[in-house]
JSON list of C-alpha atoms in Angstrom, two decimals:
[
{"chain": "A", "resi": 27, "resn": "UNK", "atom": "CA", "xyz": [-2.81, -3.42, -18.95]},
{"chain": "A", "resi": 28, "resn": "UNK", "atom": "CA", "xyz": [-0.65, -0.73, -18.79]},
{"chain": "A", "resi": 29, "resn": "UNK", "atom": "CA", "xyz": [-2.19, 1.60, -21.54]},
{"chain": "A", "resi": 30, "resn": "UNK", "atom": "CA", "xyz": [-5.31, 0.46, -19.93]},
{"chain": "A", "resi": 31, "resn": "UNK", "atom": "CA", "xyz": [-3.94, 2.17, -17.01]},
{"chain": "A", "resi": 32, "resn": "UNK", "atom": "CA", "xyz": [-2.53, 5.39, -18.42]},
{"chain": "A", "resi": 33, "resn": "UNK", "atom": "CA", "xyz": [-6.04, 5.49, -19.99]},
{"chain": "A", "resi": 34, "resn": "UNK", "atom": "CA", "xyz": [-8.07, 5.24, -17.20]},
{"chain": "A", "resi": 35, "resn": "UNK", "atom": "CA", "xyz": [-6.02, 7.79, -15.33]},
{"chain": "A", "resi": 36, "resn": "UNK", "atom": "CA", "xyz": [-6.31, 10.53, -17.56]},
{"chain": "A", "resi": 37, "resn": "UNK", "atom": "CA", "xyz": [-9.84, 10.11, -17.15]},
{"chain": "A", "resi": 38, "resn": "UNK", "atom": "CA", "xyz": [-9.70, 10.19, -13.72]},
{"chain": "A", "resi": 39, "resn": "UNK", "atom": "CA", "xyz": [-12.01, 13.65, -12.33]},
{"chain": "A", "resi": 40, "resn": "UNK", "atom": "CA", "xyz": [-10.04, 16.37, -10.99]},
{"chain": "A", "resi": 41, "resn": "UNK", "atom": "CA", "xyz": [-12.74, 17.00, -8.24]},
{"chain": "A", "resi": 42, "resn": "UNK", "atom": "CA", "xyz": [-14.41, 14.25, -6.62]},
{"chain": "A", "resi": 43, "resn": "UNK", "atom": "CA", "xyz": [-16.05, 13.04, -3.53]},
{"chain": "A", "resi": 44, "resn": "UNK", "atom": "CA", "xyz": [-13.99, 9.91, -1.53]},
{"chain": "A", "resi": 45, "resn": "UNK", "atom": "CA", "xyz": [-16.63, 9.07, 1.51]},
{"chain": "A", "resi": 46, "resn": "UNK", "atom": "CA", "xyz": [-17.49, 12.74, 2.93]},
{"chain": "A", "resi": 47, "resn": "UNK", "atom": "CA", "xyz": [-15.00, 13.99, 1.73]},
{"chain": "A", "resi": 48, "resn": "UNK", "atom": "CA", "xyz": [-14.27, 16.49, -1.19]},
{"chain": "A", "resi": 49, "resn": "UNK", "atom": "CA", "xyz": [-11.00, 16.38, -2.82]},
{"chain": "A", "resi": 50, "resn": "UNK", "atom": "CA", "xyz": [-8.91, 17.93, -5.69]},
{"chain": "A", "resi": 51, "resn": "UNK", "atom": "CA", "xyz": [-5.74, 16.57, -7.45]},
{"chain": "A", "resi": 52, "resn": "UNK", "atom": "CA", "xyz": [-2.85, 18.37, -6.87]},
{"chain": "A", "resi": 53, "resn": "UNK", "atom": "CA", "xyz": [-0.45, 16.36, -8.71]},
{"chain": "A", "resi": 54, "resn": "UNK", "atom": "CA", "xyz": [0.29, 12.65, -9.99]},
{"chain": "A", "resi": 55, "resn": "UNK", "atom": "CA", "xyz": [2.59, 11.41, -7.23]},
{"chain": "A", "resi": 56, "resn": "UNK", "atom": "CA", "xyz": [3.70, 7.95, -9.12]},
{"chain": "A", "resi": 57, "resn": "UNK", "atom": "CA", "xyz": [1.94, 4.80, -10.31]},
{"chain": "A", "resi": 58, "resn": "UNK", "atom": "CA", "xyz": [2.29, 0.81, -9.95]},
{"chain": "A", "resi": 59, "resn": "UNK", "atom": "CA", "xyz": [0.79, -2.20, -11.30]},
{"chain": "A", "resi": 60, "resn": "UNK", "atom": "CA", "xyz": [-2.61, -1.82, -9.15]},
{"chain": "A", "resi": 61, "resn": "UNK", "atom": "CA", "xyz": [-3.12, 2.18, -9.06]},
{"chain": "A", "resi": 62, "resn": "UNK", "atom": "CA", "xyz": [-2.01, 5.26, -9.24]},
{"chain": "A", "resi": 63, "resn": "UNK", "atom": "CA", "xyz": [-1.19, 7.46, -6.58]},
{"chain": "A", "resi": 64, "resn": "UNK", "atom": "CA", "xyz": [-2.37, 11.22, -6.41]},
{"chain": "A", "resi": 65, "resn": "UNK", "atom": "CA", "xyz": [-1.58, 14.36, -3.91]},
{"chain": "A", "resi": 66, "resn": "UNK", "atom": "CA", "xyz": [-4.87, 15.31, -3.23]},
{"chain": "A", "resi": 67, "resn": "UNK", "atom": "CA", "xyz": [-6.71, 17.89, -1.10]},
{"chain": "A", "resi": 68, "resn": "UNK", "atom": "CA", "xyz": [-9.58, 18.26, 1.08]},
{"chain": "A", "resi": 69, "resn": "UNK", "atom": "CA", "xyz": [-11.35, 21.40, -0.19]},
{"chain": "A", "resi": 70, "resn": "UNK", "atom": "CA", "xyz": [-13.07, 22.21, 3.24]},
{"chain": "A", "resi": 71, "resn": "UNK", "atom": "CA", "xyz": [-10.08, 22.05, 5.12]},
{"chain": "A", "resi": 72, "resn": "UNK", "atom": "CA", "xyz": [-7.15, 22.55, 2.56]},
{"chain": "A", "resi": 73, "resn": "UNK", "atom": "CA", "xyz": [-5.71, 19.54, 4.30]},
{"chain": "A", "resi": 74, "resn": "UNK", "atom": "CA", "xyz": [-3.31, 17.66, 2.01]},
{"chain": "A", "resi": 75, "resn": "UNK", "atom": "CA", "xyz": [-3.85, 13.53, 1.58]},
{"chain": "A", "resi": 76, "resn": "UNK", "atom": "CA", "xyz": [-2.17, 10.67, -0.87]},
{"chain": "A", "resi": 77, "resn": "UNK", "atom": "CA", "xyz": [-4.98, 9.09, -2.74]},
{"chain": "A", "resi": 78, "resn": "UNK", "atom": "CA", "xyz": [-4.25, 5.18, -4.45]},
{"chain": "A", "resi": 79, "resn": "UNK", "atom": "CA", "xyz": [-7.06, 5.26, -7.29]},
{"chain": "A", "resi": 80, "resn": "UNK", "atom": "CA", "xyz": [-6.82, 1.25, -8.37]},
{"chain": "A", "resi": 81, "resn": "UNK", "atom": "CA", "xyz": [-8.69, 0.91, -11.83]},
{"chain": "A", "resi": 82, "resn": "UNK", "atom": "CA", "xyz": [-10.98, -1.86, -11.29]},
{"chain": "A", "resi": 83, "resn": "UNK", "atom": "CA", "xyz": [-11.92, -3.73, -14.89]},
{"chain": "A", "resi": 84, "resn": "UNK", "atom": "CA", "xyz": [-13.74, -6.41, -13.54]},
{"chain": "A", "resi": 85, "resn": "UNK", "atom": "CA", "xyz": [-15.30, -7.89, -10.15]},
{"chain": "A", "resi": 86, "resn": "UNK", "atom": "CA", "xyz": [-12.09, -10.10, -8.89]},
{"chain": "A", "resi": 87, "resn": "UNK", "atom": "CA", "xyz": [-9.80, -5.99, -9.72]},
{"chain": "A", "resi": 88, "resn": "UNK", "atom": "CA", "xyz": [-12.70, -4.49, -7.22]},
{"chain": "A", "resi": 89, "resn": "UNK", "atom": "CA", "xyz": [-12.63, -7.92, -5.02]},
{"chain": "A", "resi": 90, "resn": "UNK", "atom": "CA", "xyz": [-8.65, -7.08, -4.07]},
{"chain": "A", "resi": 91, "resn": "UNK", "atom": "CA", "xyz": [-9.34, -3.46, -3.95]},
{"chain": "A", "resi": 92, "resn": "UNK", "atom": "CA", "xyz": [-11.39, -4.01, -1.58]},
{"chain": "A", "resi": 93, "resn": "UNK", "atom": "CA", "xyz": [-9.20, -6.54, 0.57]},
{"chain": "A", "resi": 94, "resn": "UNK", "atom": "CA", "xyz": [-6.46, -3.68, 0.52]},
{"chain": "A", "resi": 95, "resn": "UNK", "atom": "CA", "xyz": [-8.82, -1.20, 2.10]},
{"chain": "A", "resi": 96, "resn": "UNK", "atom": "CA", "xyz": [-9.99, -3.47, 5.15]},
{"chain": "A", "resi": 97, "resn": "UNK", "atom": "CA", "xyz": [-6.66, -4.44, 6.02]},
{"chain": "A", "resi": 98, "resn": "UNK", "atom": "CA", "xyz": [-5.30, -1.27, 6.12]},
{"chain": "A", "resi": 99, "resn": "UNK", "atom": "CA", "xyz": [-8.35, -0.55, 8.37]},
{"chain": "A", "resi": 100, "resn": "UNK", "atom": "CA", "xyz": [-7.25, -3.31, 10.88]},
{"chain": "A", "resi": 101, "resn": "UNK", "atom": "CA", "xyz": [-3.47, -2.25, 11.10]},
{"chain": "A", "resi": 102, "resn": "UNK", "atom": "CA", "xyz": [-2.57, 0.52, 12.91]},
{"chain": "A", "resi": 103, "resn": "UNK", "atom": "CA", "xyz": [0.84, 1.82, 13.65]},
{"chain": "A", "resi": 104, "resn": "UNK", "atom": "CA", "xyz": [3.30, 4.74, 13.68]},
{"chain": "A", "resi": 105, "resn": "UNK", "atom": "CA", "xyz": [5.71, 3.49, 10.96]},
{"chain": "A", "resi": 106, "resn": "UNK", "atom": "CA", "xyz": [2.93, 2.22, 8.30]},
{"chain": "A", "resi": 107, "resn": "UNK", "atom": "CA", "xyz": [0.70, 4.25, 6.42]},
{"chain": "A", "resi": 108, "resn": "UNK", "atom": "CA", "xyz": [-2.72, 4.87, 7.79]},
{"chain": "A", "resi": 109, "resn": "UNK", "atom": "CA", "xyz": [-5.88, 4.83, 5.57]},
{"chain": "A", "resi": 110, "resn": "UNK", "atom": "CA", "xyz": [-7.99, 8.25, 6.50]},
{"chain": "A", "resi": 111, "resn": "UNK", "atom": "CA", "xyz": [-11.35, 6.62, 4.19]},
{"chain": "A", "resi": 112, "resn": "UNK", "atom": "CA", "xyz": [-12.36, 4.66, 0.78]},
{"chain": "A", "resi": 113, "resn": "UNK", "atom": "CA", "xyz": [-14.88, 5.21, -1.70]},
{"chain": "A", "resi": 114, "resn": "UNK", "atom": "CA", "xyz": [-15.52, 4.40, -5.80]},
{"chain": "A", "resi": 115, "resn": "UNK", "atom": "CA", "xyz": [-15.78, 6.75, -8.10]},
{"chain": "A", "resi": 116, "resn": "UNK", "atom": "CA", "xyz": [-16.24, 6.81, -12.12]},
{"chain": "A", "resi": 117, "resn": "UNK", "atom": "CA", "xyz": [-13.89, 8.17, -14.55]},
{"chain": "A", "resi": 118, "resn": "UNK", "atom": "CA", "xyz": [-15.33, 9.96, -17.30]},
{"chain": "A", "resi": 119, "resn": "UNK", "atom": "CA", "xyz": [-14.76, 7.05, -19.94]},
{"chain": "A", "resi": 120, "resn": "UNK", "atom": "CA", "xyz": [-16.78, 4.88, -17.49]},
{"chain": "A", "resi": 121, "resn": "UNK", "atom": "CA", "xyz": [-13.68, 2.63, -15.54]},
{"chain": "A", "resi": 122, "resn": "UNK", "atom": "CA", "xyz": [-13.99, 2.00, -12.22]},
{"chain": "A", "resi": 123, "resn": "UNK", "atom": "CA", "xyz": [-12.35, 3.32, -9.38]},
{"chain": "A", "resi": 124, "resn": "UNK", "atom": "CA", "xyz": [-11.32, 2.02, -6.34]},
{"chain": "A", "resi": 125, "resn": "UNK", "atom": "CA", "xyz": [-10.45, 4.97, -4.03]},
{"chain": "A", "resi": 126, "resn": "UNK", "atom": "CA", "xyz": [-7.94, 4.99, -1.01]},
{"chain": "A", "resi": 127, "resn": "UNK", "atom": "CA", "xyz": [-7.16, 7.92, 0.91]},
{"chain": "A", "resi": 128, "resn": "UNK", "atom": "CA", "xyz": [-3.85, 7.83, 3.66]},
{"chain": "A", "resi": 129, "resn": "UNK", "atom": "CA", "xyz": [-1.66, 9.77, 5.00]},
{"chain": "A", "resi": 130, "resn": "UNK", "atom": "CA", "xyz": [0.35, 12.01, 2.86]},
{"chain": "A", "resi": 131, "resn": "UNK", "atom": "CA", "xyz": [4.22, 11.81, 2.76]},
{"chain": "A", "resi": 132, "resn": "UNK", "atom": "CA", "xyz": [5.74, 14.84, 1.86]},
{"chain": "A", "resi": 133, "resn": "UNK", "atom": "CA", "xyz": [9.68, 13.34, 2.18]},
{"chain": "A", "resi": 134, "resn": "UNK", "atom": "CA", "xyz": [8.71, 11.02, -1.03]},
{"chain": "A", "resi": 135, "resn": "UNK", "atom": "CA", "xyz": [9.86, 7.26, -1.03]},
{"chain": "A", "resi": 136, "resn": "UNK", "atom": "CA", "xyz": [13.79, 6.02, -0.55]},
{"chain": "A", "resi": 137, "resn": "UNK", "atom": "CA", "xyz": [14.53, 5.86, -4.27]},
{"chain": "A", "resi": 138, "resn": "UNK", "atom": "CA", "xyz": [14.00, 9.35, -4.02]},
{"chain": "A", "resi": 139, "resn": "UNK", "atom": "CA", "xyz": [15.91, 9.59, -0.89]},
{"chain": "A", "resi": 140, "resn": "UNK", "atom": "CA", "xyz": [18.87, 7.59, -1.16]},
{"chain": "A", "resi": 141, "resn": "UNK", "atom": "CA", "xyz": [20.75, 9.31, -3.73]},
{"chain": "A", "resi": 142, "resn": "UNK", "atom": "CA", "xyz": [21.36, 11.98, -0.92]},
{"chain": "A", "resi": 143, "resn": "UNK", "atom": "CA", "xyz": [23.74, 11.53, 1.86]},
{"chain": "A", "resi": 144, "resn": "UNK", "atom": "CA", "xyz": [22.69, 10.34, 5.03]},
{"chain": "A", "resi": 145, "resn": "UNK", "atom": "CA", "xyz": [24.11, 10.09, 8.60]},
{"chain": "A", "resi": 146, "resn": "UNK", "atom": "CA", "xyz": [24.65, 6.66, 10.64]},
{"chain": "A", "resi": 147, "resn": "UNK", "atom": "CA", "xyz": [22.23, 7.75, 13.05]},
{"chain": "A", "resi": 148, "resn": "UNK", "atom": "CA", "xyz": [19.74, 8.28, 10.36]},
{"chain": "A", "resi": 149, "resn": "UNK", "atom": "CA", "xyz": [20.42, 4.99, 8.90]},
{"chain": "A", "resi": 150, "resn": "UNK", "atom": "CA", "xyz": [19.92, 3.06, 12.15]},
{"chain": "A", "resi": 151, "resn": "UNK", "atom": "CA", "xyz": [16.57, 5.08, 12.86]},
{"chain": "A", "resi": 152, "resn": "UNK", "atom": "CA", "xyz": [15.21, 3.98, 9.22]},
{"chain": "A", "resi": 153, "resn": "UNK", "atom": "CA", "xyz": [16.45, 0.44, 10.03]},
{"chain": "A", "resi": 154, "resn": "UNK", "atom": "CA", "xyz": [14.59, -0.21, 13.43]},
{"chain": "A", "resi": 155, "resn": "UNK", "atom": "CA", "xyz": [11.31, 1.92, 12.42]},
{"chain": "A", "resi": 156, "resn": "UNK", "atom": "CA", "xyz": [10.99, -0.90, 9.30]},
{"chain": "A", "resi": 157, "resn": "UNK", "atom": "CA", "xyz": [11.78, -3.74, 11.25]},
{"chain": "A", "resi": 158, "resn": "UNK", "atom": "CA", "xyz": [9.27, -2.64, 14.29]},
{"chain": "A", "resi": 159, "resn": "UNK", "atom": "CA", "xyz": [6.81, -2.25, 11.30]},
{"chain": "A", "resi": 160, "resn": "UNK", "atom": "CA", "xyz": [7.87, -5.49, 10.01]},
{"chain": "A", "resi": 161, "resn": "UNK", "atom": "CA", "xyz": [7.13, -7.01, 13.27]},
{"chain": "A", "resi": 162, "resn": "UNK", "atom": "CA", "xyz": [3.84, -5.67, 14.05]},
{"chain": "A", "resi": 163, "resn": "UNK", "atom": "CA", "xyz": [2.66, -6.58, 10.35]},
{"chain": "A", "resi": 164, "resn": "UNK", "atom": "CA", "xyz": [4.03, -10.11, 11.35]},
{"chain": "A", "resi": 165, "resn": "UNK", "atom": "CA", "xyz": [2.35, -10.15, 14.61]},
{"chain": "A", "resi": 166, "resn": "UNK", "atom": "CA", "xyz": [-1.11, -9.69, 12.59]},
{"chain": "A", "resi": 167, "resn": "UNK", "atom": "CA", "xyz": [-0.18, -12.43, 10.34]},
{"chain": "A", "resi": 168, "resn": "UNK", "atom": "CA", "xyz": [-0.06, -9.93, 7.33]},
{"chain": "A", "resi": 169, "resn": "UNK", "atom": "CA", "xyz": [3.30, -10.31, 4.89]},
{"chain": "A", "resi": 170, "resn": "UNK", "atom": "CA", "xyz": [3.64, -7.47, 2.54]},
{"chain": "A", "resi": 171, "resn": "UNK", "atom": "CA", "xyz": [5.09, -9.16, 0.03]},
{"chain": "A", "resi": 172, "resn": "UNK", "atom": "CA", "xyz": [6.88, -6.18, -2.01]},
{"chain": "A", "resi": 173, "resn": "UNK", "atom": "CA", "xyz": [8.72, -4.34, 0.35]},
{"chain": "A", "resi": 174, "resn": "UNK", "atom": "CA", "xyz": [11.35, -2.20, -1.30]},
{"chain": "A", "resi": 175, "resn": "UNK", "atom": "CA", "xyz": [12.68, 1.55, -1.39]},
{"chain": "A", "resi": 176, "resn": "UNK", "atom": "CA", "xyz": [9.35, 2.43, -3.85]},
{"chain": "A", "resi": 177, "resn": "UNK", "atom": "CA", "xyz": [7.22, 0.97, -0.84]},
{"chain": "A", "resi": 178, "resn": "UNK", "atom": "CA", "xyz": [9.21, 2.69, 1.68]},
{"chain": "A", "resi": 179, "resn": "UNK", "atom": "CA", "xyz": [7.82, 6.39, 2.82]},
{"chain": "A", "resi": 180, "resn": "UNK", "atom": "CA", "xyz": [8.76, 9.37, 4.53]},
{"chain": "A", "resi": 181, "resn": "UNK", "atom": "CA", "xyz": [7.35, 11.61, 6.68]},
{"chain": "A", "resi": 182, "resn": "UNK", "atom": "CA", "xyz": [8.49, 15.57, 6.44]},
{"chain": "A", "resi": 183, "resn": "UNK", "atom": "CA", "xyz": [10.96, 14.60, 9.50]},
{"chain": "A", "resi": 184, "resn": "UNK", "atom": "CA", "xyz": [11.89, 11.29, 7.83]},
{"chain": "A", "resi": 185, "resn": "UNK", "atom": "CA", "xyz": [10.50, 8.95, 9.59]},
{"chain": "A", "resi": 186, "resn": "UNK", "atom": "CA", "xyz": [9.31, 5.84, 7.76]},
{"chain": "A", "resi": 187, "resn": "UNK", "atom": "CA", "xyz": [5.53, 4.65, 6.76]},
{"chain": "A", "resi": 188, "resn": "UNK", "atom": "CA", "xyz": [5.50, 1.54, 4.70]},
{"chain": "A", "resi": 189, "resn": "UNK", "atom": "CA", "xyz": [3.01, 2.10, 2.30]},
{"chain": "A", "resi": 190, "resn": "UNK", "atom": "CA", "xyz": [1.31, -0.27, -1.10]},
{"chain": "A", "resi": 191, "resn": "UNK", "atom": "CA", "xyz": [-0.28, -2.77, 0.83]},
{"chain": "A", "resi": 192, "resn": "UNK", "atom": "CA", "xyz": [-1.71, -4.21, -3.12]},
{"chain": "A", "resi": 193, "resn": "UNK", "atom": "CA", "xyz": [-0.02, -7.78, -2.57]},
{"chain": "A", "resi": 194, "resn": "UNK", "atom": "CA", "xyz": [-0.69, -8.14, 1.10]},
{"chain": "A", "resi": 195, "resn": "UNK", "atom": "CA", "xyz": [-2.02, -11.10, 2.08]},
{"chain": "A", "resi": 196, "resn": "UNK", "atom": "CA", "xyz": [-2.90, -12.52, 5.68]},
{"chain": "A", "resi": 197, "resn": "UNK", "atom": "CA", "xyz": [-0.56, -15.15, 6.22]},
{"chain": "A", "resi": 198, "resn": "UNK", "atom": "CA", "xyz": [-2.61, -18.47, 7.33]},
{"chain": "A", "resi": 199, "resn": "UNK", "atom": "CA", "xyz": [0.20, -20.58, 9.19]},
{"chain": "A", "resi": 200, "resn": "UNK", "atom": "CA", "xyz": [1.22, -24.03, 8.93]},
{"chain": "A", "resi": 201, "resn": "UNK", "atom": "CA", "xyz": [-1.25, -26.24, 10.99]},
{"chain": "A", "resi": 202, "resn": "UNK", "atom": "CA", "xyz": [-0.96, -29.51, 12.57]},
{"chain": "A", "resi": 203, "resn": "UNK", "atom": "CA", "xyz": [-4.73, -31.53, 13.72]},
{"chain": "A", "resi": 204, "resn": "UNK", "atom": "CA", "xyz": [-3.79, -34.05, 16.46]},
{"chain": "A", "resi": 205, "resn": "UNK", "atom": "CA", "xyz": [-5.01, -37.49, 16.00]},
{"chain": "A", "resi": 206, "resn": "UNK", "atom": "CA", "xyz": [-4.86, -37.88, 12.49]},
{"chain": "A", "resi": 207, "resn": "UNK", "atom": "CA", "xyz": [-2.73, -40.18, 10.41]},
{"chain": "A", "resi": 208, "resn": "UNK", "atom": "CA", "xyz": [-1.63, -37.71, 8.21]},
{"chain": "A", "resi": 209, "resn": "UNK", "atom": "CA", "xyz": [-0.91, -33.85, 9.15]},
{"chain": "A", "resi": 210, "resn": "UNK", "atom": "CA", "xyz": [-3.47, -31.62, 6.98]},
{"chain": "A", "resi": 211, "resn": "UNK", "atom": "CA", "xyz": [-1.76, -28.50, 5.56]},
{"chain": "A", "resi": 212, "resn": "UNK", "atom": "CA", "xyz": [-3.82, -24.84, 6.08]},
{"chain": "A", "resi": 213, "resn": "UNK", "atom": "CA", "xyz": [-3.98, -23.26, 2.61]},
{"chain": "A", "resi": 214, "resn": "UNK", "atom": "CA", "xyz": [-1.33, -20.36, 2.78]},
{"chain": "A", "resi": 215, "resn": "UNK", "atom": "CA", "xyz": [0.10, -17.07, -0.02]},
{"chain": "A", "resi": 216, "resn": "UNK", "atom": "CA", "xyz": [4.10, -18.03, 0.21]},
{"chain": "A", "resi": 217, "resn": "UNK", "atom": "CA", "xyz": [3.68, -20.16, -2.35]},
{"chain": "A", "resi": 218, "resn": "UNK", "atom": "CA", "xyz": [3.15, -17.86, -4.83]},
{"chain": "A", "resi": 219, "resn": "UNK", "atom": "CA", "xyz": [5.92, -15.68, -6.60]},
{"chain": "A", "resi": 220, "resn": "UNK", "atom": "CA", "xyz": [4.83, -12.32, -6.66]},
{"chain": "A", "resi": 221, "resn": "UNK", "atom": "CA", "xyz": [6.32, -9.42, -5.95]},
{"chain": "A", "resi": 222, "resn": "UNK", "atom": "CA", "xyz": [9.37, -7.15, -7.58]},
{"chain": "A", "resi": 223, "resn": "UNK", "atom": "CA", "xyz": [12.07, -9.35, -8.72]},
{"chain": "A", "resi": 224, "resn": "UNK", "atom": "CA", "xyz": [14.79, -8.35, -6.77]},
{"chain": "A", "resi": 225, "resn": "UNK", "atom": "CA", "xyz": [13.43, -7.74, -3.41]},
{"chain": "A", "resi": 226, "resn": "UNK", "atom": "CA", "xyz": [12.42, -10.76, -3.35]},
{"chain": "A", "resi": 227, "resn": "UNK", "atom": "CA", "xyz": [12.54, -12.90, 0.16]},
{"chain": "A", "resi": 228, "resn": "UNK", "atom": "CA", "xyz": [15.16, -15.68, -1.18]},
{"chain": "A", "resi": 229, "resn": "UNK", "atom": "CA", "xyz": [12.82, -17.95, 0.22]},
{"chain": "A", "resi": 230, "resn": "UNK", "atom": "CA", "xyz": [9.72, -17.42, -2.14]}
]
């Protein structure tokens, strides 16, 4: 799946249309299990964006693809990424993309960050801005599922968006039906183990 990746990608057009939108690749910003991210801009207004191309190799690739985009169309605040449009577009070798535009970054992700010093003031800010984002995503019933420094963005005046929203899932809780013998059990995505290893909730 990987070469299958790094394939698809270098067939990926350099100029291409995401909703009404034209775009050109700047540069290859990084790349995951589900996409790969590009700096892209928007030729009309030389606006920069990040654009997630997911290579879609069959329906159930489009299927989550697809999922990702409308949920990041339902959430909406200051300290998560926000999706600016979607589209599908084909690479020259004939793979299908999945196309979602955001937000661009510019202060890269905290692996990129960290290594530089950092001020306890600065470290509290990051803190509270993940776990407000945290709790909004909560409130929606939406767990992330891989949150780590990779998923972790920043703005030019370093202020966090929490971004790769691939293994999201809407979080169906626990329900109890009154006046039955036996309590029936709402299907629900903490049982499964996905996720990067060691960022891991201990309880999954």
């Amino acid at each position: 799946m990987a070469m299958m990746q790094q394939t698809a990608a270098t067939s990926f057009p350099t100029t291409f249309q995401c909703g009404n939108i034209w775009l050109r690749i700047q540069e290859r910003l990084g790349s995951g299990a589900f996409g790969v991210v590009y700096k892209v801009q928007d030729l009309a207004t030389s606006n920069f964006y990040a654009l997630k191309s997911i290579l879609c190799l069959n329906a159930s690739a489009l299927q989550n693809a697809v999922r990702e985009a409308e949920m990041l169309k339902q959430i909406s605040h200051p300290n998560i990424i926000a999706i600016q449009g979607t589209g599908q577009v084909n690479g020259t070798q004939g793979y299908l993309h999945m196309l979602l535009l955001t937000e661009y970054c510019p202060g890269g992700n905290f692996n990129q960050r960290l290594p530089s010093p950092s001020t306890n003031q600065m470290n509290l800010k990051w803190m509270k801005q993940m776990a407000h984002a945290i709790a909004y995503l909560h409130s929606r019933n939406v767990v992330h599922r891989d949150l780590k420094p990779d998923n972790v963005l920043l703005t030019a005046t370093e202020d966090v968006k929490l971004g790769d929203f691939g293994l999201a899932r809407e979080y169906i809780a626990l329900t109890q039906i009154q006046g039955y013998a036996q309590n029936i059990f709402a299907p629900y995505y903490m049982q499964s183990e996905v996720g990067t290893k060691y960022y891991m909730a201990p309880e999954v």
